[in-house]
CSV table of C-alpha atoms in Angstrom, one decimal:
chain,number,residue,atom,x,y,z
H,91,UNK,CA,145.9,36.0,-18.3
H,92,UNK,CA,143.0,36.1,-15.3
H,93,UNK,CA,143.4,32.3,-15.5
H,94,UNK,CA,146.7,31.8,-15.7
H,95,UNK,CA,147.4,34.5,-12.6
H,96,UNK,CA,144.3,32.8,-11.4
H,97,UNK,CA,146.7,28.9,-11.5
H,98,UNK,CA,149.8,30.5,-10.3
H,99,UNK,CA,148.0,31.6,-7.3
H,100,UNK,CA,147.2,28.5,-6.2
H,101,UNK,CA,150.4,26.8,-7.0
H,102,UNK,CA,151.9,29.1,-5.0
H,103,UNK,CA,150.4,29.7,-2.4
H,104,UNK,CA,149.0,25.5,-2.0
H,105,UNK,CA,153.3,25.0,-2.2
H,106,UNK,CA,154.0,27.7,0.0
H,107,UNK,CA,151.3,26.2,2.7
H,108,UNK,CA,152.2,22.6,2.4
H,109,UNK,CA,156.2,23.7,2.9
H,110,UNK,CA,155.3,25.9,5.9
H,111,UNK,CA,154.2,23.2,8.5
H,112,UNK,CA,156.8,20.8,7.1
H,113,UNK,CA,159.7,23.0,8.9
H,114,UNK,CA,156.9,23.7,11.6
H,115,UNK,CA,156.8,20.3,12.8
H,116,UNK,CA,160.0,19.3,12.0
H,117,UNK,CA,162.1,17.8,8.6
H,118,UNK,CA,163.3,14.6,9.9
H,119,UNK,CA,160.4,12.2,10.6
H,120,UNK,CA,160.5,8.9,9.2
H,121,UNK,CA,158.5,9.0,6.0
H,122,UNK,CA,156.0,6.2,6.8
H,123,UNK,CA,155.9,7.4,10.5
H,124,UNK,CA,152.3,8.9,10.7
H,125,UNK,CA,151.9,12.3,10.8
H,126,UNK,CA,151.2,14.4,14.5
H,127,UNK,CA,147.6,15.1,15.4
H,128,UNK,CA,148.6,19.6,15.1
H,129,UNK,CA,149.7,19.0,11.6
H,130,UNK,CA,146.5,16.9,10.2
H,131,UNK,CA,144.5,20.4,11.6
H,132,UNK,CA,147.1,22.3,9.7
H,133,UNK,CA,145.4,25.0,8.4
H,134,UNK,CA,145.0,23.8,4.1
H,135,UNK,CA,146.9,21.0,3.9
H,136,UNK,CA,143.7,19.0,2.4
H,137,UNK,CA,143.6,21.9,0.5
H,138,UNK,CA,141.2,24.7,0.1
H,139,UNK,CA,137.8,23.6,0.2
H,140,UNK,CA,138.1,20.7,3.4
H,141,UNK,CA,139.5,22.9,6.7
H,142,UNK,CA,140.1,19.3,9.0
H,143,UNK,CA,138.9,20.1,12.4
H,144,UNK,CA,140.0,16.5,14.5
H,145,UNK,CA,142.0,14.6,15.4
H,146,UNK,CA,140.1,11.1,16.8
H,147,UNK,CA,142.1,7.4,18.1
H,148,UNK,CA,139.3,5.3,18.8
H,149,UNK,CA,139.5,3.1,15.2
H,150,UNK,CA,141.9,0.5,14.9
H,151,UNK,CA,145.3,0.8,11.9
H,152,UNK,CA,144.7,5.0,11.3
H,153,UNK,CA,143.6,8.2,13.0
H,154,UNK,CA,140.0,9.4,11.6
H,155,UNK,CA,140.3,13.3,9.9
H,156,UNK,CA,136.6,14.8,10.3
H,157,UNK,CA,136.7,17.6,8.4
H,158,UNK,CA,134.0,20.9,6.6
H,159,UNK,CA,133.5,21.6,3.6
H,160,UNK,CA,130.4,23.6,1.5
H,161,UNK,CA,129.0,20.6,-1.5
H,162,UNK,CA,128.4,22.3,-4.6
H,163,UNK,CA,131.9,24.8,-4.0
H,164,UNK,CA,133.1,21.0,-3.7
H,165,UNK,CA,131.7,20.5,-7.3
H,166,UNK,CA,132.3,23.7,-8.7
H,167,UNK,CA,134.5,24.3,-11.4
H,168,UNK,CA,137.7,26.2,-10.9
H,169,UNK,CA,140.4,27.5,-12.5
H,170,UNK,CA,143.3,24.2,-11.6
H,171,UNK,CA,146.2,23.8,-13.8
H,172,UNK,CA,145.3,21.9,-16.8
H,173,UNK,CA,147.1,21.1,-19.9
H,174,UNK,CA,148.0,17.8,-22.6
H,175,UNK,CA,150.0,15.8,-22.7
H,176,UNK,CA,150.2,15.8,-18.4
H,177,UNK,CA,153.5,17.0,-17.3
H,178,UNK,CA,156.3,13.6,-16.7
H,179,UNK,CA,157.1,14.8,-13.9
H,180,UNK,CA,155.6,17.3,-11.1
H,181,UNK,CA,155.4,20.6,-12.2
H,182,UNK,CA,158.5,22.0,-9.4
H,183,UNK,CA,155.1,24.9,-7.8
H,184,UNK,CA,153.5,21.8,-7.3
H,185,UNK,CA,156.2,19.3,-5.8
H,186,UNK,CA,155.4,19.9,-2.5
H,187,UNK,CA,151.7,20.3,-2.0
H,188,UNK,CA,151.4,16.8,-4.3
H,189,UNK,CA,154.6,15.0,-1.9
H,190,UNK,CA,153.2,16.3,1.6
H,191,UNK,CA,156.5,18.9,1.7
H,192,UNK,CA,158.3,15.4,0.5
H,193,UNK,CA,158.1,12.8,2.9
H,194,UNK,CA,156.0,10.9,0.1
H,195,UNK,CA,159.1,9.6,-2.5
H,196,UNK,CA,158.3,9.5,-5.8
H,197,UNK,CA,159.0,7.8,-9.2
H,198,UNK,CA,157.9,7.8,-12.6
H,199,UNK,CA,155.5,5.7,-14.4
H,200,UNK,CA,154.3,7.7,-17.1
H,201,UNK,CA,150.2,7.0,-19.1
H,202,UNK,CA,148.6,10.2,-20.7
H,203,UNK,CA,145.1,8.5,-21.5
H,204,UNK,CA,142.6,11.6,-22.0
H,205,UNK,CA,139.1,10.5,-21.4
H,206,UNK,CA,138.1,13.4,-19.3
H,207,UNK,CA,135.5,15.7,-21.5
H,208,UNK,CA,135.5,12.5,-24.2
H,209,UNK,CA,133.8,8.6,-24.4
H,210,UNK,CA,135.4,6.1,-22.4
H,211,UNK,CA,137.9,3.4,-23.3
H,212,UNK,CA,134.9,1.2,-23.5
H,213,UNK,CA,131.8,4.0,-24.1
H,214,UNK,CA,129.0,1.2,-24.9
H,215,UNK,CA,127.7,-1.6,-21.9
H,216,UNK,CA,125.5,-3.8,-24.3
H,217,UNK,CA,123.0,-5.1,-22.1
H,218,UNK,CA,124.5,-9.6,-22.7
H,219,UNK,CA,128.0,-7.6,-21.6
H,220,UNK,CA,126.6,-6.7,-18.1
H,221,UNK,CA,124.4,-10.3,-17.5
H,222,UNK,CA,127.8,-11.9,-18.8
H,223,UNK,CA,129.4,-10.4,-15.0
H,224,UNK,CA,125.5,-11.3,-12.9
H,225,UNK,CA,125.3,-14.6,-14.3
H,226,UNK,CA,129.3,-14.8,-13.2
H,227,UNK,CA,128.8,-13.5,-10.0
H,228,UNK,CA,125.1,-16.0,-9.7
H,229,UNK,CA,127.4,-18.8,-10.4
H,230,UNK,CA,129.8,-18.6,-7.3
H,231,UNK,CA,126.9,-17.3,-5.8
H,232,UNK,CA,125.0,-21.1,-5.6
H,233,UNK,CA,128.5,-22.6,-5.2
H,234,UNK,CA,130.6,-22.3,-8.1
H,235,UNK,CA,134.6,-20.8,-8.2
H,236,UNK,CA,135.5,-17.7,-8.2
H,237,UNK,CA,136.2,-16.9,-11.1
H,238,UNK,CA,138.5,-13.9,-13.1
H,239,UNK,CA,136.0,-11.1,-13.8
H,240,UNK,CA,138.8,-7.6,-14.6
H,241,UNK,CA,142.4,-7.3,-15.5
H,242,UNK,CA,142.7,-7.9,-11.7
H,243,UNK,CA,142.2,-11.4,-11.0
H,244,UNK,CA,140.7,-13.8,-9.5
H,245,UNK,CA,142.1,-12.8,-5.7
H,246,UNK,CA,140.0,-9.2,-6.5
H,247,UNK,CA,137.0,-10.3,-6.9
H,248,UNK,CA,136.9,-13.0,-3.9
H,249,UNK,CA,138.2,-9.5,-2.0
H,250,UNK,CA,135.0,-7.7,-2.9
H,251,UNK,CA,132.8,-10.7,-3.1
H,252,UNK,CA,133.5,-11.2,0.6
H,253,UNK,CA,133.3,-7.9,1.3
H,254,UNK,CA,130.2,-7.5,-0.6
H,255,UNK,CA,128.6,-10.1,1.3
H,256,UNK,CA,129.7,-9.2,4.9
H,257,UNK,CA,127.8,-6.2,4.5
H,258,UNK,CA,124.9,-7.2,1.9
H,259,UNK,CA,122.1,-5.7,3.4
H,260,UNK,CA,124.1,-2.1,2.6
H,261,UNK,CA,123.6,-3.6,-1.3
H,262,UNK,CA,120.6,-6.1,-2.0
H,263,UNK,CA,117.9,-3.5,-3.0
H,264,UNK,CA,120.1,-1.1,-3.1
H,265,UNK,CA,121.2,2.6,-4.7
H,266,UNK,CA,124.7,2.0,-5.4
H,267,UNK,CA,127.6,4.2,-7.1
H,268,UNK,CA,130.0,2.9,-8.9
H,269,UNK,CA,132.4,5.4,-8.6
H,270,UNK,CA,136.0,5.4,-12.0
H,271,UNK,CA,135.3,1.9,-13.8
H,272,UNK,CA,136.3,1.6,-18.2
H,273,UNK,CA,134.2,-1.9,-18.3
H,274,UNK,CA,130.9,-3.0,-16.3
H,275,UNK,CA,132.3,-6.0,-13.8
H,276,UNK,CA,131.8,-4.5,-10.8
H,277,UNK,CA,128.2,-3.8,-11.1
H,278,UNK,CA,127.6,-6.9,-12.6
H,279,UNK,CA,128.4,-7.6,-9.5
H,280,UNK,CA,126.8,-5.2,-7.4
H,281,UNK,CA,123.4,-6.5,-9.3
H,282,UNK,CA,124.7,-10.2,-8.7
H,283,UNK,CA,125.0,-9.9,-5.2
H,284,UNK,CA,120.4,-8.3,-5.1
H,285,UNK,CA,121.4,-4.1,-6.2
H,286,UNK,CA,118.2,-2.9,-7.5
H,287,UNK,CA,120.1,-0.5,-9.4
H,288,UNK,CA,123.4,1.5,-10.1
H,289,UNK,CA,124.6,4.7,-11.3
H,290,UNK,CA,128.9,4.5,-12.7
H,291,UNK,CA,130.5,7.8,-12.6
H,292,UNK,CA,133.1,7.9,-14.6
H,293,UNK,CA,135.1,10.8,-16.6
H,294,UNK,CA,135.0,9.6,-20.0
H,295,UNK,CA,131.1,9.3,-21.8
H,296,UNK,CA,129.3,6.0,-21.6
H,297,UNK,CA,126.0,4.4,-22.7
H,298,UNK,CA,124.3,1.2,-20.9
H,299,UNK,CA,122.1,-0.2,-22.3
H,300,UNK,CA,121.2,-2.4,-19.0
H,301,UNK,CA,118.1,-1.4,-17.7
H,302,UNK,CA,119.0,-1.3,-14.6
H,303,UNK,CA,122.6,0.4,-15.1
H,304,UNK,CA,122.7,4.3,-15.7
H,305,UNK,CA,126.3,6.9,-16.0
H,306,UNK,CA,127.4,9.9,-15.4
H,307,UNK,CA,129.9,12.3,-15.8
H,308,UNK,CA,131.4,14.3,-13.2
H,309,UNK,CA,130.8,17.3,-15.5
H,310,UNK,CA,127.3,16.4,-15.4
H,311,UNK,CA,127.4,16.0,-11.9
H,312,UNK,CA,128.5,19.7,-11.7
H,313,UNK,CA,127.0,21.1,-13.8
H,314,UNK,CA,123.4,19.9,-11.8
H,315,UNK,CA,124.8,21.1,-8.2
H,316,UNK,CA,125.5,24.8,-10.3
H,317,UNK,CA,121.7,25.0,-12.0
H,318,UNK,CA,120.8,24.2,-8.3
H,319,UNK,CA,119.4,21.2,-8.7
H,320,UNK,CA,120.9,19.4,-5.3
H,321,UNK,CA,118.9,15.7,-5.9
H,322,UNK,CA,121.9,14.2,-6.0
H,323,UNK,CA,122.9,14.7,-2.5
H,324,UNK,CA,122.6,12.4,-0.5
H,325,UNK,CA,120.7,10.8,-3.0
H,326,UNK,CA,122.9,6.8,-2.8
H,327,UNK,CA,122.5,3.5,-0.3
H,328,UNK,CA,127.0,2.9,-1.6
H,329,UNK,CA,129.0,3.9,-3.0
H,330,UNK,CA,131.5,1.5,-4.7
H,331,UNK,CA,135.1,2.7,-6.3
H,332,UNK,CA,138.1,0.6,-6.9
H,333,UNK,CA,141.4,1.5,-8.4
H,334,UNK,CA,140.0,4.4,-9.0
H,335,UNK,CA,139.7,7.9,-6.8
H,336,UNK,CA,144.2,7.1,-6.4
H,337,UNK,CA,144.0,8.1,-10.3
H,338,UNK,CA,142.7,12.1,-8.9
H,339,UNK,CA,144.7,14.5,-10.0
H,340,UNK,CA,147.6,13.8,-11.3
H,341,UNK,CA,146.4,14.3,-14.9
H,342,UNK,CA,146.7,10.9,-16.4
H,343,UNK,CA,142.9,11.0,-18.2
H,344,UNK,CA,143.1,14.9,-19.0
H,345,UNK,CA,142.2,15.8,-15.6
H,346,UNK,CA,143.7,19.8,-14.3
H,347,UNK,CA,146.4,18.7,-12.0
H,348,UNK,CA,145.8,18.7,-8.2
H,349,UNK,CA,147.6,18.1,-5.4
H,350,UNK,CA,144.6,17.6,-3.4
H,351,UNK,CA,142.4,15.5,-5.9
H,352,UNK,CA,142.2,11.3,-4.2
H,353,UNK,CA,141.5,14.4,-1.2
H,354,UNK,CA,138.3,16.4,-3.0
H,355,UNK,CA,136.7,13.8,-4.3
H,356,UNK,CA,136.2,11.4,-1.2
H,357,UNK,CA,134.8,14.3,0.1
H,358,UNK,CA,132.0,14.1,-2.8
H,359,UNK,CA,131.4,11.0,-2.2
H,360,UNK,CA,130.6,11.6,0.9
H,361,UNK,CA,127.7,14.3,-0.6
H,362,UNK,CA,126.2,12.3,-2.8
H,363,UNK,CA,125.8,9.1,0.0
H,364,UNK,CA,123.6,9.4,2.8
H,365,UNK,CA,125.0,9.8,6.4
H,366,UNK,CA,126.1,6.7,7.7
H,367,UNK,CA,126.1,4.8,4.2
H,368,UNK,CA,128.5,2.0,3.5
H,369,UNK,CA,131.7,3.1,1.4
H,370,UNK,CA,133.6,0.2,-0.4
H,371,UNK,CA,137.3,1.8,-1.6
H,372,UNK,CA,139.4,-0.4,-3.1
H,373,UNK,CA,142.8,0.7,-4.4
H,374,UNK,CA,147.0,0.5,-3.2
H,375,UNK,CA,147.8,0.5,0.8
H,376,UNK,CA,151.2,0.5,1.7
H,377,UNK,CA,153.6,2.8,1.3
H,378,UNK,CA,152.9,5.7,0.3
H,379,UNK,CA,154.6,7.0,-2.6
H,380,UNK,CA,153.0,9.3,-5.8
H,381,UNK,CA,154.4,6.7,-9.2
H,382,UNK,CA,153.9,9.6,-11.7
H,383,UNK,CA,151.7,10.2,-12.7
H,384,UNK,CA,149.4,6.6,-12.7
H,385,UNK,CA,148.8,6.4,-9.9
H,386,UNK,CA,149.3,6.9,-5.7
H,387,UNK,CA,149.9,4.5,-3.0
H,388,UNK,CA,148.4,4.8,0.6
H,389,UNK,CA,150.5,4.9,3.5
H,390,UNK,CA,150.0,6.2,7.3
H,391,UNK,CA,150.8,9.1,5.6
H,392,UNK,CA,147.9,10.0,3.8
H,393,UNK,CA,145.0,7.4,4.6
H,394,UNK,CA,144.1,9.1,7.4
H,395,UNK,CA,143.6,12.5,4.5
H,396,UNK,CA,141.4,10.8,1.7
H,397,UNK,CA,139.2,8.8,3.7
H,398,UNK,CA,138.3,11.8,6.1
H,399,UNK,CA,134.9,12.2,8.1
H,400,UNK,CA,134.7,8.7,7.4
H,401,UNK,CA,134.3,5.5,9.9
H,402,UNK,CA,136.4,2.7,9.1
H,403,UNK,CA,134.5,-0.3,10.0
H,404,UNK,CA,137.0,-3.0,8.0
H,405,UNK,CA,139.8,-4.1,5.6
H,406,UNK,CA,139.3,-6.7,3.4
H,407,UNK,CA,142.1,-8.6,1.7
H,408,UNK,CA,146.0,-8.2,2.0
H,409,UNK,CA,148.2,-5.6,2.3
H,410,UNK,CA,151.5,-4.5,4.9
H,411,UNK,CA,152.5,-1.7,5.6
H,412,UNK,CA,156.1,-0.2,4.6
H,413,UNK,CA,155.9,-2.0,1.1
H,414,UNK,CA,154.9,0.3,-1.7
H,415,UNK,CA,153.6,-1.9,-4.3
H,416,UNK,CA,149.8,-0.6,-6.4
H,417,UNK,CA,149.2,-3.9,-7.2
H,418,UNK,CA,148.5,-4.5,-3.6
H,419,UNK,CA,144.8,-3.1,-3.0
H,420,UNK,CA,142.2,-4.2,-0.1
H,421,UNK,CA,139.5,-3.2,0.0
H,422,UNK,CA,138.7,-0.1,2.4
H,423,UNK,CA,134.7,-0.5,4.2
H,424,UNK,CA,134.1,2.3,5.4
H,425,UNK,CA,131.2,4.8,7.3
H,426,UNK,CA,130.2,7.7,6.0
H,427,UNK,CA,130.0,10.2,8.8
H,428,UNK,CA,129.6,13.4,7.2
H,429,UNK,CA,125.9,14.3,8.2
H,430,UNK,CA,126.0,12.6,11.0
H,431,UNK,CA,123.9,13.6,13.8
H,432,UNK,CA,123.1,11.3,17.3
H,433,UNK,CA,118.9,12.0,16.1
H,434,UNK,CA,119.8,9.9,12.8
H,435,UNK,CA,119.2,6.0,13.3
H,436,UNK,CA,121.5,5.4,9.7
H,437,UNK,CA,124.5,6.7,11.8
H,438,UNK,CA,124.9,4.7,14.4
H,439,UNK,CA,127.9,1.7,13.7
H,440,UNK,CA,126.4,-0.6,12.0
H,441,UNK,CA,126.6,-4.2,12.0
H,442,UNK,CA,128.7,-7.0,9.8
H,443,UNK,CA,126.2,-10.0,8.2
H,444,UNK,CA,127.5,-13.1,11.1
H,445,UNK,CA,127.4,-15.0,8.5
H,446,UNK,CA,129.7,-14.0,5.6
H,447,UNK,CA,131.2,-16.3,3.2
H,448,UNK,CA,134.7,-15.9,2.7
H,449,UNK,CA,134.5,-15.7,-1.0
H,450,UNK,CA,138.8,-15.7,-1.1
H,451,UNK,CA,139.1,-19.4,-0.6
H,452,UNK,CA,136.1,-20.4,-3.3
H,453,UNK,CA,139.2,-18.8,-5.6
H,454,UNK,CA,139.1,-21.0,-9.1
H,455,UNK,CA,142.7,-23.3,-9.0
H,456,UNK,CA,145.9,-21.7,-11.4
H,457,UNK,CA,143.7,-18.3,-12.1
H,458,UNK,CA,145.6,-15.7,-10.0
């Protein structure tokens, strides 16, 4: 009963905060217009744990938000609403929070694929499977055609390879984390580009038989931090996530319903990533939209929120504001500014590899 009261209190408080700032800023703005600076600074817009403190316009395309938060608190287990199967529609009490005061359109694309707390869809990664992806990556590094390595097609393979080539010094010989995956195609590409070891973070349990690849669940990370073991904080040199974080907080995979689940997940990554480290983030970009409960698409409204405390270095791949198509998934190259100061050399703006190769031009003909 006590937990249920916590759920109700949290939901109502969150919804009231979002609704209040909507009416304070005026609800006649266009759905695809960016929020005003003072709106991003409204307490509660990024949830109860992430406090936006500053908005700057020094980077292109969208503003950079700076926030305060406590890393251990982000990983604590909280009384958030959870049910199985997940609801087929956004609960009324949470709708304003999910849609940022009805600014973000909603359509239906329903899934129920429970991985959280259980085995992943592909729960065993044999050594040979990982090495197959490594081998295919090394083939096109030697001049071969870029092939389809995942269900996302050869274009994504080319975009990922281009990103890794452009920022190779942040991959080669480094400890890299992959956040969210079903098969180890991205892990294999990272190893092919010279990463020394990979740690994959995935909702479901995965057993890896490759010596350079280990796996963790978010629950395992939370348990370590709650036990006072902070060895995972700032441990990764770089992080790569593709087509994953847009699902956080929608309940699709058995995770709790959380309107800012994606914002908090990216904040968690900033805690695990070294200050100044590189975060490669791929998901749908165009016009803000929620296709419940499959995923979010990020536009001018939510993209600044979900990249809080990161400096945009570049976007690799094609996209167009105003188009809400989840299949258009470019890769943002971001620098983690959380924990940075003038005395940390790694927090200086890094240089792109001037000899980087655009692998999107080497795609195998006839394969999308």
